[in-house]
Coordinates of C-alpha atoms in Angstrom, one line a residue:
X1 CA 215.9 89.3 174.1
X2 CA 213.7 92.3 173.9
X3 CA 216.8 94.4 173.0
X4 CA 217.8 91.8 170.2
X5 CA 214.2 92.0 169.4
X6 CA 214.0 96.0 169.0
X7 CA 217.3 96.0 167.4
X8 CA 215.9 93.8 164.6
X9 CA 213.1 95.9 164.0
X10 CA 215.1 99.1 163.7
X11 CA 217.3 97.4 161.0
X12 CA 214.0 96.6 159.4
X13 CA 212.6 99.9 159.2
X14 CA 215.7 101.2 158.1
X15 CA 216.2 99.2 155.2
X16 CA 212.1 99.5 154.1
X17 CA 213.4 103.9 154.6
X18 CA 216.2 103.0 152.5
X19 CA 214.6 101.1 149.8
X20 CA 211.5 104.1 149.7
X21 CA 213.9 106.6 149.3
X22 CA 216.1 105.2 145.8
X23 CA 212.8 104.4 144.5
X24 CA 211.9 107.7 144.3
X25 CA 212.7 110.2 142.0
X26 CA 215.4 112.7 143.8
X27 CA 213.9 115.9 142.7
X28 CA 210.4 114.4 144.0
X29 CA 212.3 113.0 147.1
X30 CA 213.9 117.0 147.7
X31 CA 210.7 118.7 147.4
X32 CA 208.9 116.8 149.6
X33 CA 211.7 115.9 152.4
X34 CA 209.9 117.5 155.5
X35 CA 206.9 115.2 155.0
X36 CA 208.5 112.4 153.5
X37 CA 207.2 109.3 155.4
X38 CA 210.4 107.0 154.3
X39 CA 212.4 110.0 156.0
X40 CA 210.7 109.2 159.5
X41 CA 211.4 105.8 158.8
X42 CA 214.8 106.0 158.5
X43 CA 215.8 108.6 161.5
X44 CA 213.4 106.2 163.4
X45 CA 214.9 103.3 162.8
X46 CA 218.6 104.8 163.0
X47 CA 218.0 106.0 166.8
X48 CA 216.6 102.8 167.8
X49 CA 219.2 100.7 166.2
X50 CA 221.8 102.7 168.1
X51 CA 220.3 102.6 171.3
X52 CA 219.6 98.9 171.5
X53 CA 222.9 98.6 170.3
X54 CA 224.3 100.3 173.2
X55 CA 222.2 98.7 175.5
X56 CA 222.7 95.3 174.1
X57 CA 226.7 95.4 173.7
X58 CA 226.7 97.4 177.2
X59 CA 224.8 94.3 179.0
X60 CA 226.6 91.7 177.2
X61 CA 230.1 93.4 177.7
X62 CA 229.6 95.0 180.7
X63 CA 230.6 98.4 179.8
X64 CA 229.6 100.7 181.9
X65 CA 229.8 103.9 179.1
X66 CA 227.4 101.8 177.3
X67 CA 225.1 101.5 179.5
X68 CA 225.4 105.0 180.9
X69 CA 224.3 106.2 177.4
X70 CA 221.7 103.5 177.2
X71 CA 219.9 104.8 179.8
X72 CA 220.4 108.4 179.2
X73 CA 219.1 108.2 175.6
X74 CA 216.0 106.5 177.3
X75 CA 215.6 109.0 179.5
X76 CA 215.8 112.0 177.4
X77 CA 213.0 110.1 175.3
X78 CA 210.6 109.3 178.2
X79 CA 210.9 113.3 179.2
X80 CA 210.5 114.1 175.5
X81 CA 207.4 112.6 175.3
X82 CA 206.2 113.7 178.5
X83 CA 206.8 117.2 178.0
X84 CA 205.2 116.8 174.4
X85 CA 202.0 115.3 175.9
X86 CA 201.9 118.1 178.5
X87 CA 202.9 121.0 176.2
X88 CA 200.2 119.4 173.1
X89 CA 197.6 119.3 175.5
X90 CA 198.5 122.7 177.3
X91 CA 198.9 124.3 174.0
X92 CA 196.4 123.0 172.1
X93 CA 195.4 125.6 169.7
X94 CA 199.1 126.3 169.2
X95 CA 199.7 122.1 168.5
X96 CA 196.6 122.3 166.4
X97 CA 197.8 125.3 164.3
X98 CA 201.3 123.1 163.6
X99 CA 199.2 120.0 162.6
X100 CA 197.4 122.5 159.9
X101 CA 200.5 123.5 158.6
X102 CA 201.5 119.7 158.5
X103 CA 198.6 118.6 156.4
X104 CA 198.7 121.8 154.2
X105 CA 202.2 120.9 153.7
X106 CA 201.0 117.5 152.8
X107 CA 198.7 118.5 150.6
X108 CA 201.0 120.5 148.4
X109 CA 203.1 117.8 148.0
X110 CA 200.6 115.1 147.3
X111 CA 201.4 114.5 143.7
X112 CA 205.2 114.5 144.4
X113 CA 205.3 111.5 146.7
X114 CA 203.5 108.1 146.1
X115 CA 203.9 107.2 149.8
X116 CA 202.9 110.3 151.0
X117 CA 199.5 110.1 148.8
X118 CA 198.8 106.9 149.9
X119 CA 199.2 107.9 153.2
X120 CA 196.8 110.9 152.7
X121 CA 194.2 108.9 151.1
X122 CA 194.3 106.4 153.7
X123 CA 193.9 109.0 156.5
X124 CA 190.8 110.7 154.5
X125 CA 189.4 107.1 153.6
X126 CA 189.7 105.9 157.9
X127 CA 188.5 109.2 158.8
X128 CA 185.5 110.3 156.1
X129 CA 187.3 113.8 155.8
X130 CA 188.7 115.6 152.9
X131 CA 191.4 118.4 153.3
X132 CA 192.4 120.1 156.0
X133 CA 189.8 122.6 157.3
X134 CA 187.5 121.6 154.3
X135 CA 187.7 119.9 151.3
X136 CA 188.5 123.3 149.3
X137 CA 192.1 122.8 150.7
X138 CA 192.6 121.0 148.2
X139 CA 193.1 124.1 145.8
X140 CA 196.3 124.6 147.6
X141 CA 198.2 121.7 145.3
X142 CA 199.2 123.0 141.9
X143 CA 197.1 120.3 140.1
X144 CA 193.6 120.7 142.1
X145 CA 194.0 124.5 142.2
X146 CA 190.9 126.5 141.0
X147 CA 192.8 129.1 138.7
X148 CA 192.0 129.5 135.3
X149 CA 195.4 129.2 134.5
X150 CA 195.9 126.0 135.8
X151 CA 196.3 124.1 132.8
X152 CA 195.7 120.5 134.7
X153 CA 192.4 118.0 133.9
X154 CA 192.5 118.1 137.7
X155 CA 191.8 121.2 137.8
X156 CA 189.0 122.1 140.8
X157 CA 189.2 118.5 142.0
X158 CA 189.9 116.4 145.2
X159 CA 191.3 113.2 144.9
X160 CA 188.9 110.0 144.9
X161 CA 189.3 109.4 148.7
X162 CA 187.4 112.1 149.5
X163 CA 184.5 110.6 147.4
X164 CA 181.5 108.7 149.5
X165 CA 182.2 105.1 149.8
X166 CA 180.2 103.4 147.4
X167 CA 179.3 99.5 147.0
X168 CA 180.7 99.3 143.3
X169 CA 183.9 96.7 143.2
X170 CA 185.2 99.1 140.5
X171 CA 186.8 102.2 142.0
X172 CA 186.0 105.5 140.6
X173 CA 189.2 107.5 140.7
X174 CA 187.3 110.6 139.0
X175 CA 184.6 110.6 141.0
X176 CA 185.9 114.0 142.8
X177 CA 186.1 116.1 139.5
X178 CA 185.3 119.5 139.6
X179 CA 184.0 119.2 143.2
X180 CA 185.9 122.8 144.3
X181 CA 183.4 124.4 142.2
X182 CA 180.5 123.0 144.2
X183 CA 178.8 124.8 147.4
X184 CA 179.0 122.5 150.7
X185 CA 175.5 121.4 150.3
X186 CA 176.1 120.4 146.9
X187 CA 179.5 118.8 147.4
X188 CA 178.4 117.0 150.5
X189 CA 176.2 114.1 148.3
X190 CA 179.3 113.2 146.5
X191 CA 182.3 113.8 149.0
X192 CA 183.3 114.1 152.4
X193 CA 183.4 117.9 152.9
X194 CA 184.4 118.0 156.4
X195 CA 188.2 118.6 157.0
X196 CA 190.8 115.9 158.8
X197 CA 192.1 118.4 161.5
X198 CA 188.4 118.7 163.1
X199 CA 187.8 115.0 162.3
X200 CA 190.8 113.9 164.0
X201 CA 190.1 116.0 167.2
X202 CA 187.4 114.2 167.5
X203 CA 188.7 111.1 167.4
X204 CA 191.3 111.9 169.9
X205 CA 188.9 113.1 172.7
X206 CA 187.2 110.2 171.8
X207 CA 189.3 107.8 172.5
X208 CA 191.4 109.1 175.0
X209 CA 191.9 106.0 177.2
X210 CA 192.9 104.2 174.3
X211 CA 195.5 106.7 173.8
X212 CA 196.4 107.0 177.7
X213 CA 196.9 103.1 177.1
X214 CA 199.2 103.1 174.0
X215 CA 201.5 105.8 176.1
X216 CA 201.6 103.9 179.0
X217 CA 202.7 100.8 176.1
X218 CA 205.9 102.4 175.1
X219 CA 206.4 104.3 179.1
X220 CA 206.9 101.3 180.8
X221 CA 209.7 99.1 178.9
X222 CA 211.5 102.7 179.1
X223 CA 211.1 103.1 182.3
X224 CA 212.1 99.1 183.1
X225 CA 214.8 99.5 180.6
X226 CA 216.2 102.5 182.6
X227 CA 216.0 100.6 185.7
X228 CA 217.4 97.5 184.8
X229 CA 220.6 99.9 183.5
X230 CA 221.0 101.0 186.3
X231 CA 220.7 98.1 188.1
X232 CA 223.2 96.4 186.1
X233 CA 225.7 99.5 186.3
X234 CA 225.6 99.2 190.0
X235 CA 226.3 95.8 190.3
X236 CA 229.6 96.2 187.7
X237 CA 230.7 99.1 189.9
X238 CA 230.2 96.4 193.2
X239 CA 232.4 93.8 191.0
X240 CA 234.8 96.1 190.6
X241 CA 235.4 97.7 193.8
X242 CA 235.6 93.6 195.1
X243 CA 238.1 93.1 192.9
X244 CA 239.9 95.9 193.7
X245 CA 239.7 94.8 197.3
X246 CA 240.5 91.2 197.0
X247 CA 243.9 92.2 195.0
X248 CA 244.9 94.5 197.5
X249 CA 244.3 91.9 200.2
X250 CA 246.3 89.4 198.4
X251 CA 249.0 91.9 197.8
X252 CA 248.6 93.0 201.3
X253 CA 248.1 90.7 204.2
X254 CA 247.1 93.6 207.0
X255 CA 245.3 95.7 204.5

């Protein structure tokens, strides 16, 4: 059931990957394919499908191949994830240089993918932050940059989700013009000047137990999933080996 279960949700997020990615314009779609979230959806989505799929045909056909990549697949996952938690918190500065490059990445290609906006502005919006480091990051997309010969009515801007919340139903989506030009003092009664990466830190070391709880959320249906393989694999090997038995000792009275 919880393989049936996980096997339906894979074919779920494939299809919403699916149906992101040929709504999208394809030189859009190109530009921005390393930090396309419909692209994490789909090679998501395909791995679990074809796990559960070996583990649910395995179980149900009692193949032992099956189930022997079933619960290899799960395995290399479970050490994947170990060895990222150790390494990211190890390596911190090195995992926090790579998330900087993420979001700068992200930011570039803001315009480019609708998802990927909305995703940004969600993050800044949950967060209070603007940018990466700061809200000058912004600078880095071709339509915020600062240069005088950036032709764009953009130009020196952040988006509106850097902007302080405000009680007005009515959203103001200009609201961030020309805030690149402002000092941080200035800026900082209009937008959120602080940047996401420190922001997100925070939150992390903040909640740190809810985190250890959400790992220990996906660990343990791994870990019973590898079990339960391999619990299942020895008792087809036992079935086998009595059946090879019981035919030789029909076949063979004294054997």
């Amino acid at each position: 059931m919880i393989l049936f279960c996980k096997k339906s949700i894979a074919m779920v997020m494939i299809g919403i990957g699916l149906y992101a990615r040929v709504m999208k314009h394809a030189e859009a779609a190109m530009a921005c394919l390393a930090v396309d979230p419909a692209i994490l959806l789909i090679v998501v989505g395909a791995l679990m499908f074809l796990i559960t799929f070996c583990g649910c045909i395995g179980s149900l056909r009692e193949n032992i191949c099956l189930l022997q990549t079933f619960s290899i697949c799960l395995t290399l996952i479970f050490l994947l994830q170990l060895v990222a938690g150790v390494l990211g918190f190890v390596f911190s500065d090195k995992a926090r240089s790579k998330v900087s490059e993420i979001i700068d990445s992200a930011i570039v290609h803001y315009r480019d993918d609708l998802d990927l906006q909305n995703l940004i502005d969600y993050g800044q919006k949950e967060f209070s932050c603007c940018g990466g480091i700061s809200y000058k990051d912004w600078s880095h997309n071709m339509y915020f940059n600062c240069t005088v010969e950036n032709p764009s009515r953009e130009r020196c801007s952040v988006p509106y989700s850097c902007c302080l919340r405000s009680k007005e139903k009515v959203i103001n989506t200009m609201c961030g013009h020309g805030m690149q030009d402002l000092d941080y003092l200035a800026a900082k009664d209009y937008i959120y000047t602080n940047g996401c990466i420190d922001k997100l830190v925070n939150w992390i070391h903040s909640n740190l137990f809810l985190l250890g709880g959400v790992a220990l959320g996906f660990a343990i249906p791994q870990l019973v999933g590898i079990l339960l393989s391999q619990i299942l694999i020895n008792q087809i090997k036992d079935q086998i080996e009595l059946q090879k038995y019981n035919s030789q000792h029909r076949a063979d009275p004294w054997y």
